[in-house]
């Protein structure tokens, strides 16, 4: 019993360190951050200048959000939001990250994974941030810009060898179904190259994405890093 105060002191410091590391540090990084506007209004002329943070008269001016104006980052909504849940359920984050390192730290820029580094403001609208745990596959923070075609993503998920020969990513064929062609082929039907005869559907049939497949592809297409932030610009 004589060590009871020491025990309680140790427990207190463990909880305090955990609280500081998980809660306080997050609040310090995220707490004051808000989405930024697409334009900066010139203080004299009122002209709208593209950019969230522009130099005017030798001073850097940050845009002020206006009602009904597009702001960044843009949150995932609708089908893309549903696709994010599927991305989580299938464990994609265990092989893919969603964070671009700054120049000089790794080869993210050389690989074309983003035009600028990601910063805490990029994630403020995400209920769950999917930074990832490893990079077995490429970073996906801007995959919607690198591969803007839904057809490419569908073929890649159905059989990664079609779009990325040598890829170690497993196929996700359960996100697709084979159906009989109706009066006209479905606009969503996969156009599988002739070089992959084993993947072709039987005559009179077509392969189309399921609702889960469509949602996941919508989420992939929504992942873009095509905007600047005051603390992270393309020129940096």
mmCIF file of N, CA and C in Angstrom, residues 127-232:
data_model
loop_
_atom_site.group_PDB
_atom_site.id
_atom_site.type_symbol
_atom_site.label_atom_id
_atom_site.label_comp_id
_atom_site.label_asym_id
_atom_site.label_seq_id
_atom_site.Cartn_x
_atom_site.Cartn_y
_atom_site.Cartn_z
ATOM 1 N N UNK A 127 -14.614 12.610 -41.664
ATOM 2 C CA UNK A 127 -14.980 12.031 -40.360
ATOM 3 C C UNK A 127 -13.958 10.989 -39.926
ATOM 4 N N UNK A 128 -13.466 10.250 -40.888
ATOM 5 C CA UNK A 128 -12.378 9.306 -40.608
ATOM 6 C C UNK A 128 -11.280 9.542 -41.631
ATOM 7 N N UNK A 129 -10.103 9.847 -41.154
ATOM 8 C CA UNK A 129 -8.971 10.136 -42.036
ATOM 9 C C UNK A 129 -8.266 8.825 -42.369
ATOM 10 N N UNK A 130 -8.042 8.592 -43.658
ATOM 11 C CA UNK A 130 -7.471 7.332 -44.120
ATOM 12 C C UNK A 130 -6.048 7.544 -44.623
ATOM 13 N N UNK A 131 -5.164 7.891 -43.715
ATOM 14 C CA UNK A 131 -3.780 8.125 -44.101
ATOM 15 C C UNK A 131 -3.115 6.857 -44.607
ATOM 16 N N UNK A 132 -3.577 5.700 -44.110
ATOM 17 C CA UNK A 132 -2.983 4.445 -44.518
ATOM 18 C C UNK A 132 -1.909 3.989 -43.557
ATOM 19 N N UNK A 133 -1.559 2.711 -43.652
ATOM 20 C CA UNK A 133 -0.563 2.150 -42.752
ATOM 21 C C UNK A 133 0.687 1.693 -43.482
ATOM 22 N N UNK A 134 0.619 1.562 -44.815
ATOM 23 C CA UNK A 134 1.804 1.167 -45.582
ATOM 24 C C UNK A 134 1.593 1.576 -47.033
ATOM 25 N N UNK A 135 2.633 1.373 -47.831
ATOM 26 C CA UNK A 135 2.542 1.720 -49.245
ATOM 27 C C UNK A 135 2.907 0.521 -50.104
ATOM 28 N N UNK A 136 2.181 -0.560 -49.911
ATOM 29 C CA UNK A 136 2.356 -1.700 -50.798
ATOM 30 C C UNK A 136 1.940 -1.314 -52.217
ATOM 31 N N UNK A 137 0.905 -0.475 -52.290
ATOM 32 C CA UNK A 137 0.464 0.088 -53.570
ATOM 33 C C UNK A 137 0.728 1.580 -53.580
ATOM 34 N N UNK A 138 0.438 2.259 -54.692
ATOM 35 C CA UNK A 138 0.699 3.701 -54.781
ATOM 36 C C UNK A 138 -0.226 4.514 -53.877
ATOM 37 N N UNK A 139 0.206 5.737 -53.591
ATOM 38 C CA UNK A 139 -0.625 6.661 -52.817
ATOM 39 C C UNK A 139 -1.835 7.057 -53.675
ATOM 40 N N UNK A 140 -3.000 7.201 -53.017
ATOM 41 C CA UNK A 140 -4.238 7.462 -53.752
ATOM 42 C C UNK A 140 -4.814 8.845 -53.487
ATOM 43 N N UNK A 141 -4.036 9.732 -52.879
ATOM 44 C CA UNK A 141 -4.576 11.048 -52.535
ATOM 45 C C UNK A 141 -5.072 11.806 -53.767
ATOM 46 N N UNK A 142 -4.459 11.569 -54.924
ATOM 47 C CA UNK A 142 -4.869 12.278 -56.143
ATOM 48 C C UNK A 142 -5.165 11.305 -57.284
ATOM 49 N N UNK A 143 -5.598 10.093 -56.937
ATOM 50 C CA UNK A 143 -5.846 9.090 -57.985
ATOM 51 C C UNK A 143 -6.948 9.537 -58.938
ATOM 52 N N UNK A 144 -7.890 10.366 -58.476
ATOM 53 C CA UNK A 144 -8.947 10.857 -59.352
ATOM 54 C C UNK A 144 -8.435 11.788 -60.423
ATOM 55 N N UNK A 145 -7.257 12.366 -60.228
ATOM 56 C CA UNK A 145 -6.630 13.206 -61.249
ATOM 57 C C UNK A 145 -5.736 12.365 -62.151
ATOM 58 N N UNK A 146 -5.004 11.431 -61.568
ATOM 59 C CA UNK A 146 -4.087 10.614 -62.380
ATOM 60 C C UNK A 146 -4.851 9.673 -63.310
ATOM 61 N N UNK A 147 -5.954 9.153 -62.807
ATOM 62 C CA UNK A 147 -6.765 8.231 -63.601
ATOM 63 C C UNK A 147 -8.211 8.716 -63.532
ATOM 64 N N UNK A 148 -8.597 9.650 -64.390
ATOM 65 C CA UNK A 148 -9.948 10.227 -64.315
ATOM 66 C C UNK A 148 -11.024 9.410 -65.029
ATOM 67 N N UNK A 149 -10.678 8.211 -65.504
ATOM 68 C CA UNK A 149 -11.634 7.400 -66.253
ATOM 69 C C UNK A 149 -12.248 6.330 -65.354
ATOM 70 N N UNK A 150 -13.588 6.283 -65.309
ATOM 71 C CA UNK A 150 -14.273 5.238 -64.536
ATOM 72 C C UNK A 150 -13.996 3.872 -65.148
ATOM 73 N N UNK A 151 -13.876 3.818 -66.472
ATOM 74 C CA UNK A 151 -13.597 2.544 -67.136
ATOM 75 C C UNK A 151 -12.255 1.986 -66.687
ATOM 76 N N UNK A 152 -11.258 2.858 -66.560
ATOM 77 C CA UNK A 152 -9.937 2.391 -66.108
ATOM 78 C C UNK A 152 -10.039 1.761 -64.713
ATOM 79 N N UNK A 153 -10.743 2.412 -63.818
ATOM 80 C CA UNK A 153 -10.855 1.905 -62.439
ATOM 81 C C UNK A 153 -11.628 0.586 -62.412
ATOM 82 N N UNK A 154 -12.675 0.490 -63.220
ATOM 83 C CA UNK A 154 -13.434 -0.761 -63.245
ATOM 84 C C UNK A 154 -12.581 -1.922 -63.737
ATOM 85 N N UNK A 155 -11.828 -1.689 -64.803
ATOM 86 C CA UNK A 155 -10.960 -2.755 -65.310
ATOM 87 C C UNK A 155 -9.869 -3.089 -64.297
ATOM 88 N N UNK A 156 -9.370 -2.070 -63.623
ATOM 89 C CA UNK A 156 -8.298 -2.285 -62.642
ATOM 90 C C UNK A 156 -8.797 -3.106 -61.459
ATOM 91 N N UNK A 157 -10.010 -2.835 -61.002
ATOM 92 C CA UNK A 157 -10.560 -3.597 -59.880
ATOM 93 C C UNK A 157 -10.932 -5.019 -60.316
ATOM 94 N N UNK A 158 -11.439 -5.144 -61.545
ATOM 95 C CA UNK A 158 -11.851 -6.468 -62.017
ATOM 96 C C UNK A 158 -10.640 -7.374 -62.227
ATOM 97 N N UNK A 159 -9.616 -6.835 -62.862
ATOM 98 C CA UNK A 159 -8.362 -7.575 -63.063
ATOM 99 C C UNK A 159 -7.227 -6.565 -63.191
ATOM 100 N N UNK A 160 -6.463 -6.343 -62.140
ATOM 101 C CA UNK A 160 -5.392 -5.332 -62.188
ATOM 102 C C UNK A 160 -4.388 -5.544 -63.315
ATOM 103 N N UNK A 161 -4.258 -6.792 -63.795
ATOM 104 C CA UNK A 161 -3.274 -7.058 -64.860
ATOM 105 C C UNK A 161 -3.661 -6.378 -66.168
ATOM 106 N N UNK A 162 -4.935 -6.058 -66.341
ATOM 107 C CA UNK A 162 -5.364 -5.420 -67.583
ATOM 108 C C UNK A 162 -4.779 -4.015 -67.692
ATOM 109 N N UNK A 163 -4.817 -3.283 -66.592
ATOM 110 C CA UNK A 163 -4.356 -1.886 -66.622
ATOM 111 C C UNK A 163 -2.937 -1.726 -66.096
ATOM 112 N N UNK A 164 -2.512 -2.645 -65.210
ATOM 113 C CA UNK A 164 -1.204 -2.509 -64.570
ATOM 114 C C UNK A 164 -0.493 -3.856 -64.579
ATOM 115 N N UNK A 165 0.081 -4.236 -65.723
ATOM 116 C CA UNK A 165 0.763 -5.538 -65.804
ATOM 117 C C UNK A 165 1.828 -5.680 -64.716
ATOM 118 N N UNK A 166 1.800 -6.836 -64.047
ATOM 119 C CA UNK A 166 2.766 -7.090 -62.985
ATOM 120 C C UNK A 166 2.297 -6.644 -61.615
ATOM 121 N N UNK A 167 1.133 -6.032 -61.542
ATOM 122 C CA UNK A 167 0.623 -5.574 -60.248
ATOM 123 C C UNK A 167 0.388 -6.752 -59.313
ATOM 124 N N UNK A 168 0.657 -6.551 -58.016
ATOM 125 C CA UNK A 168 0.405 -7.606 -57.021
ATOM 126 C C UNK A 168 -0.946 -7.425 -56.359
ATOM 127 N N UNK A 169 -1.702 -6.445 -56.794
ATOM 128 C CA UNK A 169 -3.031 -6.224 -56.224
ATOM 129 C C UNK A 169 -3.964 -7.357 -56.633
ATOM 130 N N UNK A 170 -4.730 -7.901 -55.698
ATOM 131 C CA UNK A 170 -5.656 -8.979 -56.054
ATOM 132 C C UNK A 170 -6.856 -8.436 -56.822
ATOM 133 N N UNK A 171 -7.494 -9.275 -57.644
ATOM 134 C CA UNK A 171 -8.710 -8.829 -58.338
ATOM 135 C C UNK A 171 -9.881 -8.756 -57.361
ATOM 136 N N UNK A 172 -10.791 -7.856 -57.618
ATOM 137 C CA UNK A 172 -11.996 -7.690 -56.793
ATOM 138 C C UNK A 172 -13.222 -7.975 -57.667
ATOM 139 N N UNK A 173 -13.286 -9.191 -58.178
ATOM 140 C CA UNK A 173 -14.340 -9.544 -59.134
ATOM 141 C C UNK A 173 -15.708 -9.636 -58.479
ATOM 142 N N UNK A 174 -15.725 -9.755 -57.173
ATOM 143 C CA UNK A 174 -17.032 -9.814 -56.507
ATOM 144 C C UNK A 174 -17.741 -8.458 -56.551
ATOM 145 N N UNK A 175 -17.055 -7.441 -57.015
ATOM 146 C CA UNK A 175 -17.702 -6.137 -57.188
ATOM 147 C C UNK A 175 -18.366 -6.034 -58.566
ATOM 148 N N UNK A 176 -18.378 -7.146 -59.296
ATOM 149 C CA UNK A 176 -18.944 -7.149 -60.648
ATOM 150 C C UNK A 176 -19.836 -8.377 -60.811
ATOM 151 N N UNK A 177 -20.743 -8.285 -61.747
ATOM 152 C CA UNK A 177 -21.632 -9.407 -62.009
ATOM 153 C C UNK A 177 -21.802 -9.571 -63.521
ATOM 154 N N UNK A 178 -22.109 -10.813 -63.904
ATOM 155 C CA UNK A 178 -22.335 -11.117 -65.315
ATOM 156 C C UNK A 178 -23.836 -11.177 -65.562
ATOM 157 N N UNK A 179 -24.285 -10.478 -66.564
ATOM 158 C CA UNK A 179 -25.723 -10.445 -66.866
ATOM 159 C C UNK A 179 -25.945 -10.608 -68.361
ATOM 160 N N UNK A 180 -27.131 -11.066 -68.691
ATOM 161 C CA UNK A 180 -27.485 -11.238 -70.098
ATOM 162 C C UNK A 180 -27.720 -9.867 -70.717
ATOM 163 N N UNK A 181 -27.209 -9.702 -71.932
ATOM 164 C CA UNK A 181 -27.375 -8.423 -72.621
ATOM 165 C C UNK A 181 -28.840 -8.257 -73.032
ATOM 166 N N UNK A 182 -29.405 -7.111 -72.720
ATOM 167 C CA UNK A 182 -30.794 -6.853 -73.080
ATOM 168 C C UNK A 182 -30.905 -6.361 -74.509
ATOM 169 N N UNK A 183 -31.843 -5.457 -74.734
ATOM 170 C CA UNK A 183 -32.029 -4.917 -76.088
ATOM 171 C C UNK A 183 -30.765 -4.209 -76.568
ATOM 172 N N UNK A 184 -30.116 -3.516 -75.646
ATOM 173 C CA UNK A 184 -28.846 -2.846 -75.975
ATOM 174 C C UNK A 184 -27.857 -3.117 -74.843
ATOM 175 N N UNK A 185 -26.557 -3.134 -75.156
ATOM 176 C CA UNK A 185 -25.564 -3.349 -74.088
ATOM 177 C C UNK A 185 -25.632 -2.238 -73.047
ATOM 178 N N UNK A 186 -25.332 -2.593 -71.816
ATOM 179 C CA UNK A 186 -25.294 -1.599 -70.741
ATOM 180 C C UNK A 186 -24.141 -0.618 -70.976
ATOM 181 N N UNK A 187 -24.361 0.678 -70.752
ATOM 182 C CA UNK A 187 -23.243 1.637 -70.888
ATOM 183 C C UNK A 187 -22.140 1.395 -69.855
ATOM 184 N N UNK A 188 -22.464 0.622 -68.798
ATOM 185 C CA UNK A 188 -21.466 0.332 -67.763
ATOM 186 C C UNK A 188 -20.677 -0.946 -68.046
ATOM 187 N N UNK A 189 -21.026 -1.642 -69.121
ATOM 188 C CA UNK A 189 -20.372 -2.933 -69.400
ATOM 189 C C UNK A 189 -18.865 -2.750 -69.586
ATOM 190 N N UNK A 190 -18.102 -3.655 -68.985
ATOM 191 C CA UNK A 190 -16.640 -3.585 -69.079
ATOM 192 C C UNK A 190 -16.183 -3.954 -70.486
ATOM 193 N N UNK A 191 -15.259 -3.184 -71.002
ATOM 194 C CA UNK A 191 -14.674 -3.463 -72.321
ATOM 195 C C UNK A 191 -13.329 -4.163 -72.095
ATOM 196 N N UNK A 192 -13.402 -5.464 -71.931
ATOM 197 C CA UNK A 192 -12.198 -6.237 -71.616
ATOM 198 C C UNK A 192 -11.404 -6.498 -72.897
ATOM 199 N N UNK A 193 -10.111 -6.167 -72.905
ATOM 200 C CA UNK A 193 -9.304 -6.369 -74.115
ATOM 201 C C UNK A 193 -9.263 -7.835 -74.535
ATOM 202 N N UNK A 194 -9.087 -8.036 -75.829
ATOM 203 C CA UNK A 194 -9.043 -9.403 -76.366
ATOM 204 C C UNK A 194 -7.861 -10.191 -75.816
ATOM 205 N N UNK A 195 -6.836 -9.476 -75.324
ATOM 206 C CA UNK A 195 -5.655 -10.173 -74.788
ATOM 207 C C UNK A 195 -5.962 -10.942 -73.505
ATOM 208 N N UNK A 196 -7.165 -10.795 -72.990
ATOM 209 C CA UNK A 196 -7.545 -11.485 -71.747
ATOM 210 C C UNK A 196 -8.794 -12.341 -72.009
ATOM 211 N N UNK A 197 -8.611 -13.399 -72.800
ATOM 212 C CA UNK A 197 -9.785 -14.219 -73.184
ATOM 213 C C UNK A 197 -10.460 -14.883 -71.990
ATOM 214 N N UNK A 198 -9.693 -15.203 -70.939
ATOM 215 C CA UNK A 198 -10.307 -15.868 -69.783
ATOM 216 C C UNK A 198 -11.239 -14.948 -69.015
ATOM 217 N N UNK A 199 -11.114 -13.645 -69.215
ATOM 218 C CA UNK A 199 -11.964 -12.694 -68.493
ATOM 219 C C UNK A 199 -13.215 -12.314 -69.278
ATOM 220 N N UNK A 200 -13.300 -12.792 -70.523
ATOM 221 C CA UNK A 200 -14.433 -12.408 -71.361
ATOM 222 C C UNK A 200 -15.714 -13.095 -70.875
ATOM 223 N N UNK A 201 -16.847 -12.393 -70.923
ATOM 224 C CA UNK A 201 -18.125 -13.038 -70.553
ATOM 225 C C UNK A 201 -18.566 -13.989 -71.658
ATOM 226 N N UNK A 202 -19.466 -14.910 -71.372
ATOM 227 C CA UNK A 202 -19.981 -15.805 -72.420
ATOM 228 C C UNK A 202 -20.707 -14.996 -73.492
ATOM 229 N N UNK A 203 -20.808 -15.531 -74.697
ATOM 230 C CA UNK A 203 -21.541 -14.824 -75.769
ATOM 231 C C UNK A 203 -22.960 -14.466 -75.322
ATOM 232 N N UNK A 204 -23.347 -13.245 -75.590
ATOM 233 C CA UNK A 204 -24.693 -12.795 -75.202
ATOM 234 C C UNK A 204 -24.752 -12.231 -73.795
ATOM 235 N N UNK A 205 -23.627 -12.207 -73.102
ATOM 236 C CA UNK A 205 -23.589 -11.705 -71.718
ATOM 237 C C UNK A 205 -22.587 -10.550 -71.614
ATOM 238 N N UNK A 206 -22.687 -9.814 -70.539
ATOM 239 C CA UNK A 206 -21.775 -8.692 -70.297
ATOM 240 C C UNK A 206 -21.458 -8.634 -68.809
ATOM 241 N N UNK A 207 -20.354 -8.018 -68.481
ATOM 242 C CA UNK A 207 -19.924 -7.856 -67.083
ATOM 243 C C UNK A 207 -20.108 -6.394 -66.696
ATOM 244 N N UNK A 208 -20.845 -6.153 -65.627
ATOM 245 C CA UNK A 208 -21.128 -4.782 -65.190
ATOM 246 C C UNK A 208 -20.801 -4.651 -63.706
ATOM 247 N N UNK A 209 -20.495 -3.459 -63.253
ATOM 248 C CA UNK A 209 -20.218 -3.265 -61.814
ATOM 249 C C UNK A 209 -21.483 -3.361 -60.978
ATOM 250 N N UNK A 210 -21.345 -3.903 -59.784
ATOM 251 C CA UNK A 210 -22.453 -3.901 -58.826
ATOM 252 C C UNK A 210 -22.566 -2.499 -58.230
ATOM 253 N N UNK A 211 -23.566 -2.311 -57.395
ATOM 254 C CA UNK A 211 -23.718 -1.004 -56.745
ATOM 255 C C UNK A 211 -22.486 -0.679 -55.897
ATOM 256 N N UNK A 212 -21.926 -1.702 -55.251
ATOM 257 C CA UNK A 212 -20.726 -1.472 -54.441
ATOM 258 C C UNK A 212 -19.541 -1.093 -55.324
ATOM 259 N N UNK A 213 -19.431 -1.732 -56.488
ATOM 260 C CA UNK A 213 -18.350 -1.394 -57.408
ATOM 261 C C UNK A 213 -18.476 0.033 -57.911
ATOM 262 N N UNK A 214 -19.708 0.447 -58.262
ATOM 263 C CA UNK A 214 -19.911 1.822 -58.732
ATOM 264 C C UNK A 214 -19.548 2.831 -57.641
ATOM 265 N N UNK A 215 -19.932 2.514 -56.405
ATOM 266 C CA UNK A 215 -19.645 3.442 -55.310
ATOM 267 C C UNK A 215 -18.137 3.565 -55.077
ATOM 268 N N UNK A 216 -17.429 2.424 -55.116
ATOM 269 C CA UNK A 216 -15.983 2.472 -54.888
ATOM 270 C C UNK A 216 -15.287 3.275 -55.992
ATOM 271 N N UNK A 217 -15.713 3.088 -57.227
ATOM 272 C CA UNK A 217 -15.109 3.851 -58.329
ATOM 273 C C UNK A 217 -15.417 5.341 -58.185
ATOM 274 N N UNK A 218 -16.641 5.667 -57.754
ATOM 275 C CA UNK A 218 -16.988 7.077 -57.526
ATOM 276 C C UNK A 218 -16.087 7.686 -56.462
ATOM 277 N N UNK A 219 -15.767 6.913 -55.449
ATOM 278 C CA UNK A 219 -14.860 7.417 -54.403
ATOM 279 C C UNK A 219 -13.459 7.627 -54.962
ATOM 280 N N UNK A 220 -12.979 6.691 -55.776
ATOM 281 C CA UNK A 220 -11.651 6.843 -56.375
ATOM 282 C C UNK A 220 -11.582 8.115 -57.226
ATOM 283 N N UNK A 221 -12.634 8.355 -58.001
ATOM 284 C CA UNK A 221 -12.646 9.533 -58.869
ATOM 285 C C UNK A 221 -12.737 10.834 -58.084
ATOM 286 N N UNK A 222 -13.241 10.753 -56.845
ATOM 287 C CA UNK A 222 -13.391 11.975 -56.036
ATOM 288 C C UNK A 222 -12.082 12.377 -55.352
ATOM 289 N N UNK A 223 -11.091 11.497 -55.353
ATOM 290 C CA UNK A 223 -9.834 11.786 -54.660
ATOM 291 C C UNK A 223 -8.953 12.661 -55.551
ATOM 292 N N UNK A 224 -8.961 13.955 -55.254
ATOM 293 C CA UNK A 224 -8.204 14.916 -56.057
ATOM 294 C C UNK A 224 -7.480 15.899 -55.147
ATOM 295 N N UNK A 225 -6.323 16.309 -55.618
ATOM 296 C CA UNK A 225 -5.537 17.313 -54.900
ATOM 297 C C UNK A 225 -5.230 18.437 -55.888
ATOM 298 N N UNK A 226 -6.305 19.029 -56.413
ATOM 299 C CA UNK A 226 -6.182 20.019 -57.484
ATOM 300 C C UNK A 226 -6.452 21.441 -57.002
ATOM 301 N N UNK A 227 -6.223 21.703 -55.757
ATOM 302 C CA UNK A 227 -6.452 23.031 -55.183
ATOM 303 C C UNK A 227 -5.270 23.374 -54.275
ATOM 304 N N UNK A 228 -5.063 24.664 -54.105
ATOM 305 C CA UNK A 228 -3.984 25.117 -53.227
ATOM 306 C C UNK A 228 -4.535 25.520 -51.867
ATOM 307 N N UNK A 229 -3.692 25.466 -50.898
ATOM 308 C CA UNK A 229 -4.019 25.959 -49.560
ATOM 309 C C UNK A 229 -2.964 26.988 -49.164
ATOM 310 N N UNK A 230 -3.302 27.889 -48.258
ATOM 311 C CA UNK A 230 -2.314 28.903 -47.873
ATOM 312 C C UNK A 230 -0.997 28.298 -47.403
ATOM 313 N N UNK A 231 -1.089 27.163 -46.724
ATOM 314 C CA UNK A 231 0.124 26.561 -46.176
ATOM 315 C C UNK A 231 0.738 25.502 -47.092
ATOM 316 N N UNK A 232 0.135 25.265 -48.249
ATOM 317 C CA UNK A 232 0.689 24.277 -49.172
ATOM 318 C C UNK A 232 0.271 24.653 -50.587
#
